[in-house]
CSV table of C-alpha atoms and ligand atoms in Angstrom, one decimal:
chain,number,residue,atom,x,y,z
A,130,MET,CA,106.5,98.8,87.5
A,131,LEU,CA,106.4,102.4,86.9
A,132,THR,CA,106.5,103.5,83.1
A,133,MET,CA,106.1,107.3,83.2
A,134,THR,CA,109.5,108.6,82.3
A,135,TRP,CA,110.3,112.5,83.7
A,136,HIS,CA,109.6,113.3,79.8
A,137,ASP,CA,105.7,112.0,80.0
A,138,LEU,CA,105.4,114.3,83.4
A,139,GLN,CA,106.6,117.3,81.1
A,140,LEU,CA,104.3,116.8,78.4
A,141,GLU,CA,101.5,116.0,80.8
A,142,GLY,CA,102.0,119.6,81.6
A,143,ALA,CA,103.4,119.5,85.2
A,144,LYS,CA,105.5,122.0,87.0
A,145,LEU,CA,108.7,122.3,85.7
A,146,PRO,CA,111.6,123.0,88.2
A,147,GLU,CA,114.2,125.6,88.8
A,148,PRO,CA,116.9,124.8,86.4
A,149,SER,CA,119.7,123.2,88.6
A,150,ARG,CA,123.2,123.5,88.3
A,151,LEU,CA,124.3,120.2,88.4
A,152,VAL,CA,121.3,118.8,86.8
A,153,ALA,CA,120.7,120.2,84.1
A,154,ASP,CA,118.6,118.2,80.8
A,155,ASP,CA,117.3,114.9,82.8
A,156,PRO,CA,116.9,115.4,87.0
A,157,LEU,CA,115.5,111.6,87.3
A,158,SER,CA,118.9,110.9,85.1
A,159,GLY,CA,117.3,107.6,83.7
A,160,ARG,CA,115.0,106.6,85.8
A,161,HIS,CA,110.9,106.1,86.5
A,162,PRO,CA,109.7,108.8,88.4
A,163,THR,CA,108.4,108.1,92.4
A,164,SER,CA,104.9,108.3,93.5
A,165,HIS,CA,105.9,111.1,95.4
A,166,GLU,CA,107.6,113.0,91.9
A,167,ARG,CA,104.8,112.3,90.4
A,168,LEU,CA,102.4,113.7,92.7
A,169,SER,CA,104.4,117.1,93.3
A,170,GLY,CA,105.1,117.1,89.3
A,171,LEU,CA,108.7,117.5,90.5
A,172,PRO,CA,111.9,115.4,90.6
A,173,TRP,CA,113.1,114.8,94.1
A,174,ASP,CA,116.1,117.0,93.2
A,175,ALA,CA,113.9,120.5,93.1
A,176,SER,CA,113.1,120.3,97.3
A,177,TYR,CA,116.5,121.3,97.6
A,178,TYR,CA,116.8,124.7,95.2
A,179,ASN,CA,115.6,126.8,97.1
A,180,GLY,CA,116.5,127.1,101.0
A,181,PRO,CA,116.6,124.3,103.7
A,182,ALA,CA,113.4,121.3,102.5
A,183,PRO,CA,110.9,121.2,105.5
A,184,TRP,CA,112.8,118.0,107.0
A,185,ASP,CA,116.1,119.6,106.4
A,186,ILE,CA,116.4,120.7,110.3
A,187,GLY,CA,120.3,121.2,109.9
A,188,GLN,CA,121.1,118.4,112.6
A,189,PRO,CA,121.0,114.5,112.9
A,190,GLN,CA,117.0,113.7,113.6
A,191,PRO,CA,117.5,113.3,117.6
A,192,ALA,CA,115.6,109.7,117.7
A,193,ILE,CA,118.7,109.0,115.3
A,194,ALA,CA,121.2,110.6,117.8
A,195,ARG,CA,120.1,109.0,120.9
A,196,MET,CA,120.3,105.3,119.0
A,197,ALA,CA,124.0,106.5,117.7
A,198,SER,CA,124.6,107.6,121.2
A,199,GLU,CA,123.7,103.7,122.2
A,200,GLY,CA,126.0,102.5,120.1
A,201,GLY,CA,122.7,100.9,117.5
A,202,PHE,CA,125.1,101.8,114.8
A,203,ALA,CA,127.7,99.5,113.6
A,204,GLY,CA,129.8,99.7,110.3
A,205,PRO,CA,129.6,99.5,107.2
A,206,LEU,CA,126.5,101.4,106.9
A,207,LEU,CA,124.2,102.8,104.4
A,208,ASP,CA,122.1,105.9,105.0
A,209,ALA,CA,119.3,105.2,102.5
A,210,GLY,CA,117.8,108.4,100.8
A,211,CYS,CA,120.6,110.6,103.2
A,212,GLY,CA,119.5,114.3,101.8
A,213,THR,CA,121.7,117.0,102.9
A,214,GLY,CA,123.2,113.8,105.3
A,215,GLU,CA,123.3,115.4,108.8
A,216,ASN,CA,122.3,111.5,110.1
A,217,THR,CA,125.6,110.0,107.3
A,218,LEU,CA,127.9,112.8,109.2
A,219,LEU,CA,126.9,112.4,112.7
A,220,PHE,CA,128.1,108.4,111.7
A,221,ALA,CA,131.2,109.5,110.0
A,222,SER,CA,131.9,111.6,112.8
A,223,LEU,CA,131.2,108.7,115.1
A,224,GLY,CA,134.2,106.7,112.9
A,225,LEU,CA,132.0,104.4,111.7
A,226,SER,CA,132.2,103.9,107.5
A,227,VAL,CA,128.6,104.9,106.6
A,228,VAL,CA,128.0,105.8,103.1
A,229,GLY,CA,124.8,108.0,102.9
A,230,VAL,CA,123.2,107.6,99.0
A,231,ASP,CA,120.4,110.0,97.2
A,232,VAL,CA,119.0,110.4,94.2
A,233,ALA,CA,118.9,114.2,94.5
A,234,GLU,CA,122.2,115.4,93.0
A,235,THR,CA,121.9,118.8,94.7
A,236,ALA,CA,121.3,117.1,98.0
A,237,LEU,CA,124.7,115.3,97.8
A,238,ALA,CA,126.3,118.4,97.2
A,239,ILE,CA,125.3,120.2,99.7
A,240,ALA,CA,125.8,116.8,102.3
A,241,ARG,CA,129.8,117.0,100.9
A,242,ALA,CA,130.1,120.8,101.2
A,243,HIS,CA,128.8,120.3,105.0
A,244,ALA,CA,131.7,117.0,105.0
A,245,ALA,CA,134.5,119.4,103.9
A,246,ASP,CA,133.5,122.2,106.0
A,247,ARG,CA,133.2,120.1,109.1
A,248,GLY,CA,136.8,118.3,107.9
A,249,ILE,CA,134.6,115.2,107.8
A,250,LYS,CA,135.7,112.3,105.7
A,251,VAL,CA,132.6,110.6,104.3
A,252,GLU,CA,131.5,109.0,101.1
A,253,PHE,CA,128.4,110.8,99.7
A,254,ALA,CA,127.0,108.7,96.5
A,255,ALA,CA,124.1,109.1,93.6
A,256,ALA,CA,122.1,106.4,93.9
A,257,ASP,CA,118.5,104.7,93.5
A,258,ALA,CA,116.8,103.1,96.3
A,259,PHE,CA,115.0,100.1,94.1
A,260,GLN,CA,118.5,99.6,92.8
A,261,LEU,CA,121.1,99.5,95.8
A,262,GLU,CA,122.2,96.1,94.6
A,263,ARG,CA,124.3,98.4,91.8
A,264,LEU,CA,126.6,99.6,94.9
A,265,GLY,CA,127.7,96.1,95.1
A,266,ARG,CA,128.2,96.1,98.9
A,267,ARG,CA,126.4,95.0,102.1
A,268,PHE,CA,125.8,97.0,105.0
A,269,GLU,CA,125.8,95.8,108.5
A,270,THR,CA,123.7,98.4,109.5
A,271,VAL,CA,120.9,100.3,106.8
A,272,LEU,CA,119.0,103.5,108.0
A,273,ASP,CA,115.9,104.7,106.3
A,274,CYS,CA,115.6,108.1,108.1
A,275,GLY,CA,112.0,109.6,106.2
A,276,LEU,CA,112.5,107.4,102.4
A,277,PHE,CA,110.1,104.2,103.2
A,278,HIS,CA,107.1,106.8,104.3
A,279,THR,CA,107.7,108.6,100.8
A,280,PHE,CA,106.6,105.2,98.7
A,281,ASP,CA,103.3,104.1,98.0
A,282,GLY,CA,102.1,100.7,98.4
A,283,GLU,CA,103.2,100.0,95.1
A,284,GLU,CA,106.3,101.1,95.2
A,285,ARG,CA,107.4,99.6,98.6
A,286,PRO,CA,108.2,95.7,97.9
A,287,GLU,CA,110.7,96.5,95.6
A,288,TYR,CA,112.5,98.6,97.5
A,289,VAL,CA,112.4,96.3,100.5
A,290,SER,CA,113.5,93.5,98.1
A,291,SER,CA,116.4,96.3,96.9
A,292,LEU,CA,117.1,96.5,100.7
A,293,ALA,CA,117.0,92.7,101.6
A,294,LEU,CA,119.8,92.6,99.0
A,295,VAL,CA,122.0,95.1,100.7
A,296,THR,CA,121.8,94.2,104.3
A,297,GLU,CA,123.7,91.6,105.6
A,298,HIS,CA,121.7,88.3,107.4
A,299,ASP,CA,121.3,89.6,111.0
A,300,GLY,CA,122.1,93.1,110.1
A,301,THR,CA,119.8,95.7,110.9
A,302,LEU,CA,117.3,97.9,109.2
A,303,TYR,CA,116.1,101.0,111.4
A,304,VAL,CA,112.7,103.1,109.8
A,305,LEU,CA,111.7,106.2,111.4
A,306,CYS,CA,108.8,107.0,109.3
A,307,PHE,CA,105.8,109.5,110.0
A,308,SER,CA,103.2,107.4,112.2
A,309,ASP,CA,99.6,107.8,111.6
A,310,ASP,CA,99.1,107.9,115.5
A,311,GLY,CA,98.2,111.3,116.2
A,312,PRO,CA,97.5,114.4,116.7
A,313,GLY,CA,99.4,116.2,114.3
A,314,THR,CA,100.5,113.8,112.0
A,315,GLY,CA,102.8,114.2,108.9
A,316,PRO,CA,102.4,113.9,105.7
A,317,HIS,CA,102.5,110.7,104.1
A,318,PRO,CA,101.6,108.7,107.7
A,319,VAL,CA,102.0,105.3,107.4
A,320,SER,CA,100.6,102.4,110.1
A,321,GLN,CA,102.3,100.0,112.3
A,322,GLU,CA,100.9,97.4,109.9
A,323,GLU,CA,101.9,98.7,107.1
A,324,LEU,CA,105.4,98.1,108.5
A,325,ARG,CA,105.0,94.9,109.3
A,326,ALA,CA,103.0,93.9,105.8
A,327,ALA,CA,106.3,95.1,104.2
A,328,PHE,CA,109.0,93.7,106.3
A,329,SER,CA,107.8,90.3,107.1
A,330,PRO,CA,108.9,87.2,107.4
A,331,GLY,CA,107.6,85.9,104.2
A,332,ASN,CA,110.4,88.5,102.7
A,333,GLY,CA,113.0,88.0,105.0
A,334,TRP,CA,112.6,90.2,107.7
A,335,SER,CA,111.5,90.0,111.6
A,336,ILE,CA,110.5,93.2,113.3
A,337,ALA,CA,112.0,93.1,116.1
A,338,ALA,CA,110.5,96.4,117.8
A,339,ILE,CA,107.8,99.2,116.9
A,340,GLU,CA,108.5,102.5,119.0
A,341,PRO,CA,106.3,105.7,119.5
A,342,ASP,CA,109.1,108.4,118.4
A,343,ARG,CA,109.0,111.8,116.7
A,344,ILE,CA,109.9,113.3,113.3
A,345,HIS,CA,111.8,117.1,113.7
A,346,THR,CA,110.8,119.6,110.8
A,347,ARG,CA,111.2,122.7,110.0
A,348,TYR,CA,107.1,123.4,110.9
A,349,HIS,CA,106.5,121.9,113.9
A,350,ASP,CA,107.6,123.0,117.1
A,351,ASP,CA,107.7,119.5,118.8
A,352,GLY,CA,108.1,117.0,115.8
A,353,ALA,CA,105.8,115.2,114.6
A,354,PRO,CA,104.9,111.3,115.4
A,355,ALA,CA,106.5,108.6,113.8
A,356,TRP,CA,107.6,105.0,114.4
A,357,PHE,CA,111.0,104.2,115.1
A,358,ALA,CA,111.2,100.6,113.7
A,359,THR,CA,114.1,98.2,114.7
A,360,ILE,CA,113.9,95.0,111.4
A,361,ASN,CA,116.6,92.2,111.4
A,362,ARG,CA,117.3,90.6,108.6
A,363,MET,CA,117.2,87.5,109.0
B,201,SAM,C1,112.3,113.3,103.4
B,201,SAM,S1,113.7,113.1,102.7
B,201,SAM,C2,114.9,113.4,104.1
B,201,SAM,C3,116.6,113.0,103.9
B,201,SAM,C4,117.0,112.8,104.9
B,201,SAM,N1,117.3,110.8,104.9
B,201,SAM,C5,116.9,113.3,105.8
B,201,SAM,O1,116.5,112.8,107.2
B,201,SAM,O2,117.1,114.3,105.9
B,201,SAM,C6,113.4,112.1,102.1
B,201,SAM,C7,115.2,111.8,100.6
B,201,SAM,O3,114.8,110.2,100.2
B,201,SAM,C8,115.1,111.2,98.4
B,201,SAM,N2,115.2,109.7,97.8
B,201,SAM,C9,113.4,109.7,97.7
B,201,SAM,N3,113.5,108.6,96.2
B,201,SAM,C10,114.5,107.9,96.5
B,201,SAM,C11,115.5,107.0,95.7
B,201,SAM,N4,114.1,106.0,94.7
B,201,SAM,N5,116.8,106.9,95.8
B,201,SAM,C12,117.3,107.2,96.7
B,201,SAM,N6,117.0,108.6,97.4
B,201,SAM,C13,115.5,108.5,97.1
B,201,SAM,C14,115.1,112.6,98.5
B,201,SAM,O4,116.1,112.6,97.4
B,201,SAM,C15,115.0,113.0,99.6
B,201,SAM,O5,116.3,113.5,100.2
């Protein structure tokens, strides 16, 4: 278990974020920083302070929109690490019962503002993906769009256990992550073997498919190589 707190990071001289209207004193709300936050020296929330983040394309990821149009998502649905909520908002606009969760309060505030602007009724909540059971709910479908690949090998087992606690048996988890199958790989590329090791029958998962796809970003003309994995909860 990680023991470093945000206070420790500050003592180590890490870059400090711009002050946030929403996250004043403790940008981590008492949780431990993730590997990504330790590496960057910034809380996830800071990604949303100065205009759209690189992954924030202002619309659902095309791979997710395609799967949704094929009826791949059933409610109740969880969007884990929803960011500014474009995928969550798509599901809600299709009439699905969905909650988008994230640790970044600023992203959640932007998501709620989008929902209000577009007249979409949807739920966004602050929650740590390592402690999803605290939601006290279970979901038929879970989406991870760009979250799994931000966790290192030490974090993944804890995250996968957390997902297992909130996914109904026979429910479906979709993971869209950067792949190692270049050229032009994005940050945090993941191999098929890493996906299969993380979601194994031994810990209650069965991988139905891992298909090559793209993750669109603000910096790639046609997206970066990705895996779109369909994973069943046993
Ligand atoms: C690469 S972004 C993807 C955002 C969104 N899914 C999208 O497609 O635009 C990863 C998101 O995961 C969130 N995140 C990172 N660690 C988290 C954690 N432990 N619990 C919940 N959300 C987390 C970040 O704040 C960020 O919004």
